[in-house]
Short mmCIF file of C-alpha atoms in Angstrom, two decimals:
data_model
loop_
_atom_site.label_atom_id
_atom_site.label_comp_id
_atom_site.label_asym_id
_atom_site.label_seq_id
_atom_site.Cartn_x
_atom_site.Cartn_y
_atom_site.Cartn_z
CA MET G 1 -108.03 -9.90 10.47
CA TYR G 2 -108.75 -9.84 14.17
CA LEU G 3 -110.46 -7.37 16.47
CA ASN G 4 -108.30 -5.86 19.20
CA GLU G 5 -110.80 -6.42 21.99
CA LYS G 6 -108.68 -4.52 24.53
CA SER G 7 -108.80 -1.27 22.57
CA TRP G 8 -112.59 -1.11 23.03
CA LYS G 9 -112.21 -1.31 26.81
CA VAL G 10 -110.27 1.93 27.26
CA GLU G 11 -111.96 4.37 29.65
CA GLN G 12 -113.03 7.40 27.65
CA GLU G 13 -115.60 10.03 28.64
CA ASP G 14 -115.23 12.52 25.79
CA PRO G 15 -118.33 12.01 23.56
CA HIS G 16 -116.75 13.85 20.64
CA LYS G 17 -113.62 11.69 20.71
CA ILE G 18 -115.68 8.51 21.11
CA ASP G 19 -117.82 9.44 18.11
CA CYS G 20 -114.80 10.29 15.96
CA LYS G 21 -112.95 7.11 16.85
CA ILE G 22 -115.92 4.80 16.26
CA ARG G 23 -116.53 6.42 12.87
CA ASN G 24 -112.84 6.09 12.04
CA PHE G 25 -112.94 2.39 12.99
CA LEU G 26 -116.00 1.86 10.81
CA ASP G 27 -114.34 3.71 7.93
CA ILE G 28 -111.57 1.11 8.12
CA TYR G 29 -114.15 -1.66 8.05
CA SER G 30 -116.01 -0.09 5.12
CA THR G 31 -112.80 0.32 3.10
CA LEU G 32 -111.79 -3.26 3.80
CA LYS G 33 -115.18 -4.53 2.66
CA ARG G 34 -114.93 -2.61 -0.62
CA GLN G 35 -111.46 -3.97 -1.34
CA TYR G 36 -111.97 -7.48 0.06
CA PRO G 37 -115.74 -8.22 0.03
CA ALA G 38 -115.40 -11.75 1.42
CA LYS G 39 -113.39 -10.71 4.48
CA GLU G 40 -114.88 -10.22 7.92
CA VAL G 41 -113.43 -9.35 11.31
CA SER G 42 -112.76 -12.26 13.68
CA VAL G 43 -113.88 -11.68 17.27
CA PRO G 44 -113.48 -13.91 20.36
CA ASP G 45 -116.69 -15.90 20.86
CA ASP G 46 -117.14 -14.61 24.42
CA GLU G 47 -116.60 -10.94 23.54
CA ILE G 48 -119.37 -8.33 23.76
CA LEU G 49 -118.38 -4.83 22.68
CA TYR G 50 -119.05 -1.97 25.04
CA LEU G 51 -117.56 1.43 25.88
CA ARG G 52 -116.25 2.27 29.34
CA SER G 53 -118.16 5.53 29.53
CA ASP G 54 -120.87 6.38 32.01
CA GLN G 55 -122.11 9.31 29.93
CA TYR G 56 -121.75 7.90 26.42
CA PRO G 57 -122.13 4.10 26.31
CA LEU G 58 -122.29 2.26 23.00
CA GLU G 59 -126.09 2.09 23.16
CA LYS G 60 -126.29 5.88 23.30
CA TRP G 61 -123.90 6.22 20.39
CA LEU G 62 -126.00 3.80 18.33
CA ALA G 63 -129.18 5.73 19.16
CA THR G 64 -127.72 9.07 18.02
CA ALA G 65 -125.30 8.04 15.27
CA ASP G 66 -125.68 8.90 11.61
CA ARG G 67 -127.77 6.24 9.87
CA GLU G 68 -124.93 5.13 7.59
CA TYR G 69 -122.51 4.61 10.49
CA ARG G 70 -125.14 2.82 12.52
CA ARG G 71 -125.72 0.52 9.54
CA LEU G 72 -121.96 -0.07 9.23
CA TYR G 73 -121.63 -0.95 12.90
CA LEU G 74 -124.54 -3.40 12.78
CA SER G 75 -123.09 -4.97 9.62
CA PHE G 76 -119.64 -5.29 11.21
CA TRP G 77 -120.98 -6.87 14.37
CA GLY G 78 -123.61 -9.03 12.68
CA LYS G 79 -121.19 -10.50 10.13
CA ARG G 80 -118.26 -10.97 12.49
CA ILE G 81 -116.57 -14.36 12.63
CA THR G 82 -116.38 -15.70 16.17
CA TYR G 83 -113.55 -17.96 17.29
CA HIS G 84 -112.48 -19.79 20.40
CA PRO G 85 -109.35 -18.05 21.74
CA GLU G 86 -106.09 -19.99 21.58
CA ASP G 87 -105.38 -21.79 24.86
CA GLU G 88 -101.80 -22.92 24.26
CA TYR G 89 -100.28 -19.62 23.13
CA GLU G 90 -100.76 -16.11 24.46
CA VAL G 91 -99.56 -12.68 23.43
CA SER G 92 -99.70 -10.32 26.38
CA VAL G 93 -99.28 -6.55 26.43
CA ASP G 94 -98.42 -4.87 29.72
CA GLY G 95 -99.10 -8.16 31.46
CA GLU G 96 -102.63 -8.59 30.05
CA SER G 97 -103.70 -11.21 27.52
CA LEU G 98 -104.49 -9.83 24.06
CA LYS G 99 -106.74 -12.36 22.32
CA GLY G 100 -106.90 -10.63 18.95
CA GLY G 101 -103.17 -10.01 19.05
CA THR G 102 -102.49 -13.66 19.77
CA GLU G 103 -104.50 -14.85 16.79
CA ALA G 104 -103.18 -12.14 14.46
CA TYR G 105 -99.59 -13.04 15.30
CA LEU G 106 -100.03 -16.81 15.06
CA ASN G 107 -101.93 -16.56 11.78
CA ASP G 108 -99.69 -13.93 10.13
CA SER G 109 -102.63 -11.54 9.99
CA VAL G 110 -103.47 -8.04 11.22
CA MET G 111 -105.28 -6.65 14.24
CA LEU G 112 -107.88 -3.87 14.00
CA SER G 113 -107.88 -1.33 16.85
CA ILE G 114 -110.09 1.57 17.83
CA GLY G 115 -107.89 4.46 18.95
CA LEU G 116 -109.64 5.60 22.09
CA ASP G 117 -106.18 6.38 23.44
CA GLU G 118 -102.69 6.68 21.98
CA LYS G 119 -101.65 3.23 23.19
CA TRP G 120 -103.43 1.55 20.28
CA GLU G 121 -102.51 4.14 17.64
CA GLN G 122 -99.34 2.34 16.58
CA GLU G 123 -98.51 0.45 13.40
CA SER G 124 -97.31 -2.50 15.44
CA ILE G 125 -98.04 -3.57 18.98
CA ASP G 126 -95.17 -5.04 20.97
CA GLY G 127 -95.96 -7.90 23.32
CA VAL G 128 -94.66 -11.08 24.88
CA LEU G 129 -95.52 -14.49 23.44
CA THR G 130 -95.71 -17.35 25.93
CA SER G 131 -96.63 -20.95 25.21
CA LEU G 132 -96.63 -24.45 26.61
CA TYR G 133 -93.94 -25.52 24.17
CA GLU G 134 -91.46 -22.71 23.55
CA ASP G 135 -89.44 -20.15 25.46
CA GLU G 136 -90.95 -16.73 26.04
CA GLN G 137 -90.23 -14.30 23.22
CA HIS G 138 -90.90 -10.68 22.32
CA VAL G 139 -93.13 -10.22 19.26
CA SER G 140 -94.79 -7.45 17.26
CA VAL G 141 -98.35 -7.60 15.94
CA ALA G 142 -99.36 -5.68 12.80
CA ASN G 143 -101.97 -3.17 13.92
CA VAL G 144 -104.41 -1.12 11.82
CA TYR G 145 -106.02 1.95 13.42
CA ASP G 146 -106.49 4.21 10.39
CA LYS G 147 -107.74 3.46 6.86
CA SER G 148 -104.69 5.14 5.31
CA GLN G 149 -102.64 2.17 6.53
CA LEU G 150 -104.50 -0.14 4.16
CA LYS G 151 -102.39 1.26 1.32
CA GLU G 152 -99.12 0.51 3.08
CA HIS G 153 -97.12 -2.28 1.47
CA VAL G 154 -96.83 -4.54 4.53
CA ILE G 155 -100.53 -4.39 5.42
CA GLU G 156 -101.60 -4.68 1.78
CA CYS G 157 -99.43 -7.78 1.29
CA ILE G 158 -100.96 -9.48 4.33
CA LEU G 159 -104.53 -8.73 3.23
CA LYS G 160 -103.92 -9.76 -0.40
CA ARG G 161 -102.31 -13.00 0.72
CA GLU G 162 -105.33 -13.82 2.87
CA ASP G 163 -107.69 -12.83 0.04
CA SER G 164 -105.91 -15.13 -2.44
CA PHE G 165 -107.12 -18.19 -0.53
CA GLN G 166 -109.20 -20.15 -3.05
CA VAL G 167 -110.67 -23.14 -1.20
CA GLN G 168 -114.27 -22.30 -0.35
CA SER G 169 -115.39 -25.32 1.67
CA TYR G 170 -114.24 -28.53 3.37
CA GLU G 171 -116.16 -30.45 0.71
CA GLU G 172 -114.05 -28.82 -2.00
CA LEU G 173 -110.88 -29.48 0.01
CA TRP G 174 -111.74 -33.18 0.26
CA LEU G 175 -112.73 -33.55 -3.39
CA ARG G 176 -109.61 -31.74 -4.65
CA ARG G 177 -107.15 -33.10 -2.07
CA GLY G 178 -105.16 -34.98 -4.72
CA GLU G 179 -104.84 -31.83 -6.81
CA PHE G 180 -103.86 -29.59 -3.91
CA PHE G 181 -101.64 -32.07 -2.05
CA PRO G 182 -100.17 -34.72 -4.38
CA HIS G 183 -97.67 -35.84 -1.71
CA LEU G 184 -100.29 -36.39 0.98
CA ARG G 185 -102.67 -39.31 1.41
CA PHE G 186 -105.75 -39.13 3.62
CA CYS G 187 -107.45 -41.75 5.76
CA PRO G 188 -111.14 -41.98 4.80
CA ALA G 189 -112.15 -40.82 8.30
CA VAL G 190 -110.67 -37.38 7.59
CA GLU G 191 -113.66 -36.62 5.37
CA GLU G 192 -115.88 -36.99 8.45
CA ASN G 193 -113.43 -34.88 10.49
CA PHE G 194 -113.93 -32.04 8.01
CA ARG G 195 -117.72 -32.20 8.41
CA GLU G 196 -117.37 -31.59 12.15
CA LEU G 197 -115.12 -28.53 11.91
CA GLU G 198 -116.26 -24.91 11.83
CA TYR G 199 -115.67 -23.14 8.51
CA PHE G 200 -113.32 -20.46 9.80
CA TYR G 201 -110.60 -23.02 10.61
CA LEU G 202 -110.43 -23.97 6.92
CA HIS G 203 -107.73 -21.46 5.99
CA GLN G 204 -105.47 -22.55 8.82
CA ILE G 205 -105.91 -26.25 8.08
CA VAL G 206 -105.02 -25.69 4.43
CA LYS G 207 -101.99 -23.71 5.58
CA LYS G 208 -100.79 -26.64 7.71
CA LEU G 209 -101.44 -29.21 4.99
CA THR G 210 -99.59 -26.97 2.53
CA GLU G 211 -96.65 -26.93 4.93
CA LEU G 212 -96.60 -30.74 4.95
CA GLU G 213 -96.87 -30.84 1.15
CA ARG G 214 -93.98 -28.40 0.82
CA TYR G 215 -91.95 -30.44 3.27
CA CYS G 216 -92.34 -33.55 1.09
CA ILE G 217 -91.13 -31.62 -1.93
CA ASP G 218 -88.20 -29.92 -0.24
CA GLN G 219 -87.02 -32.96 1.72
CA ALA G 220 -87.51 -35.66 -0.92
CA GLY G 221 -85.35 -38.69 -0.17
CA MET G 222 -84.38 -37.46 3.31
CA ARG G 223 -85.23 -38.98 6.69
CA PHE G 224 -88.15 -37.37 8.50
CA ASP G 225 -87.09 -34.33 10.54
CA ALA G 226 -89.86 -32.77 12.63
CA THR G 227 -87.71 -29.75 13.46
CA LEU G 228 -88.32 -28.51 9.92
CA LEU G 229 -92.06 -28.28 10.60
CA THR G 230 -93.83 -25.79 12.85
CA LYS G 231 -95.46 -26.90 16.11
CA THR G 232 -94.88 -30.59 15.39
CA THR G 233 -94.27 -33.11 18.16
CA PRO G 234 -94.80 -36.84 18.87
CA GLU G 235 -97.36 -38.13 21.34
CA SER G 236 -95.91 -39.54 24.56
CA GLN G 237 -95.45 -43.29 24.88
CA GLY G 238 -97.70 -43.25 27.93
CA THR G 239 -100.53 -41.69 25.94
CA LEU G 240 -100.09 -44.13 23.04
CA ALA G 241 -100.17 -47.07 25.45
CA GLN G 242 -103.28 -45.89 27.31
CA TYR G 243 -105.14 -44.44 24.32
CA GLU G 244 -103.94 -46.66 21.50
CA LYS G 245 -107.44 -47.04 20.03
CA GLU G 246 -107.97 -43.28 19.80
CA HIS G 247 -104.65 -42.88 17.96
CA THR G 248 -105.10 -45.76 15.50
CA PHE G 249 -106.36 -44.94 12.00
CA THR G 250 -107.08 -46.92 8.85
CA ASP G 251 -105.88 -45.90 5.40
CA GLU G 252 -107.74 -46.36 2.09
CA LYS G 253 -106.34 -49.91 1.77
CA GLY G 254 -107.72 -50.94 5.16
CA THR G 255 -104.32 -51.00 6.89
CA ALA G 256 -104.24 -49.63 10.44
CA TYR G 257 -101.56 -47.17 11.61
CA LEU G 258 -100.74 -45.83 15.05
CA ALA G 259 -100.28 -42.08 14.61
CA SER G 260 -97.98 -40.30 17.03
CA TRP G 261 -96.70 -37.25 15.14
CA HIS G 262 -99.04 -34.28 15.12
CA MET G 263 -99.14 -30.59 14.25
CA ARG G 264 -100.95 -28.10 16.44
CA PHE G 265 -103.07 -25.44 14.81
CA THR G 266 -104.30 -22.26 16.40
CA GLY G 267 -107.63 -20.75 17.37
CA ILE G 268 -108.92 -24.14 18.52
CA PRO G 269 -107.27 -26.80 20.69
CA GLY G 270 -106.80 -29.01 17.64
CA ARG G 271 -104.37 -31.38 15.98
CA ILE G 272 -103.41 -32.83 12.62
CA PHE G 273 -102.12 -36.36 13.22
CA PHE G 274 -100.05 -37.94 10.47
CA VAL G 275 -97.71 -40.80 9.62
CA PRO G 276 -94.42 -39.64 8.07
CA GLU G 277 -92.70 -41.85 5.50
CA TYR G 278 -96.01 -43.60 4.79
CA GLU G 279 -94.63 -44.31 1.34
CA GLU G 280 -91.57 -42.90 -0.33
CA ASN G 281 -91.92 -39.13 -0.12
CA ILE G 282 -95.56 -39.48 0.99
CA ILE G 283 -97.21 -38.51 4.30
CA LEU G 284 -100.47 -40.09 5.51
CA ILE G 285 -102.93 -37.65 7.08
CA CYS G 286 -104.84 -39.59 9.72
CA TYR G 287 -106.89 -37.09 11.66
CA VAL G 288 -107.79 -33.38 11.57
CA GLY G 289 -109.78 -32.01 14.46
CA LYS G 290 -109.94 -31.23 18.14
CA LYS G 291 -107.58 -32.74 20.68
CA LEU G 292 -107.51 -36.49 21.06
CA LYS G 293 -107.39 -38.05 24.50
CA ASN G 294 -103.98 -38.03 26.15
CA LEU G 295 -102.60 -38.34 29.66
CA SER G 296 -103.01 -34.63 30.35
CA TYR G 297 -106.31 -34.33 28.45
CA PRO G 298 -108.31 -37.50 29.24
CA THR G 299 -111.77 -36.20 28.27
#
C-alpha cells in the first residue's frame, strides 16, 4: 500500500477539519496494522510530510494531539517503507505526477489518502499513465480514505493477496528457488545480485519470476513469444556490441551466455535479464538488479 503524497499537500486552514482528517487517516493505519501486522505504508524516499496551513502546521498538531494519535502517527512515519519513485512510468492526475498512485497502479496495490478536500475522497482516482514504452492510457487507482473501505471486497482482496506473500528474505528465495521456480535456472551471480537489493523489492521480483515460471508452464513446447510477458524487450544490437561484457553471464556449468531479453520491474530502474529456451521448457535467469549499461544509460 502506498501513501498518496499529494493528498497531504492540500491547502487547508480549518484546524478542526485537519484534526479530524489526520485522526481518520491514522484510524485507517491502525485498522490495517491490526488486520495485517506485517504491512507498512510505502512512501517516496524524498517525501517529508507537512500540512499547507499557516495556523495549524503538522508540528502544532503533533504538540496538541491526543497521546494515542500522536503515537500512531510516529509509528506510521517511523515504520514507513521508503522507495525510489518509478522513472519510466508515471500516473498523473490533473497534469501532476502522483508517485503513490503510480506505484499502486503498477503493483496492483492500493493508495492511502488523507481527505483534506473532496478530491481525494473517492474509491478510485482516475489518471493518465504515460511511459517510455507504451501509448498513453487512462487508468484508475484503488484509493482508501476511510477505514470502512477495508471491508469492501475489492480492497480486501488486494490486501489479502499482498499479505499471502510467504517469502521473507532474498536468502530464502535463493535457497528455495528450485522449489518455487522448477522451470527456471539461475546463474550463480544472481545470489550476489540478491544481496545488493533492498528488501522491499522482494515481492515484485518474486512476482516477475512467478510470471516467467507460469509462462514456461503455459507455453510448454512453444517458441518463445515475448508479447505474452509484461514489460519484456530485447536489448539493442548496438548496446550488446558495445557492452557485451556487461551482458554476458555464466551458468552453473560454466557456460557463458549473452543475455538480451529482459523484464523491467517497477519502483527502481531495474531489470531481470534472462535467456529463453535455455533448455527445453527452461529459462535461465542471468541477472536481477539495477540497470545495466546501455547506449542510453552508459553509467
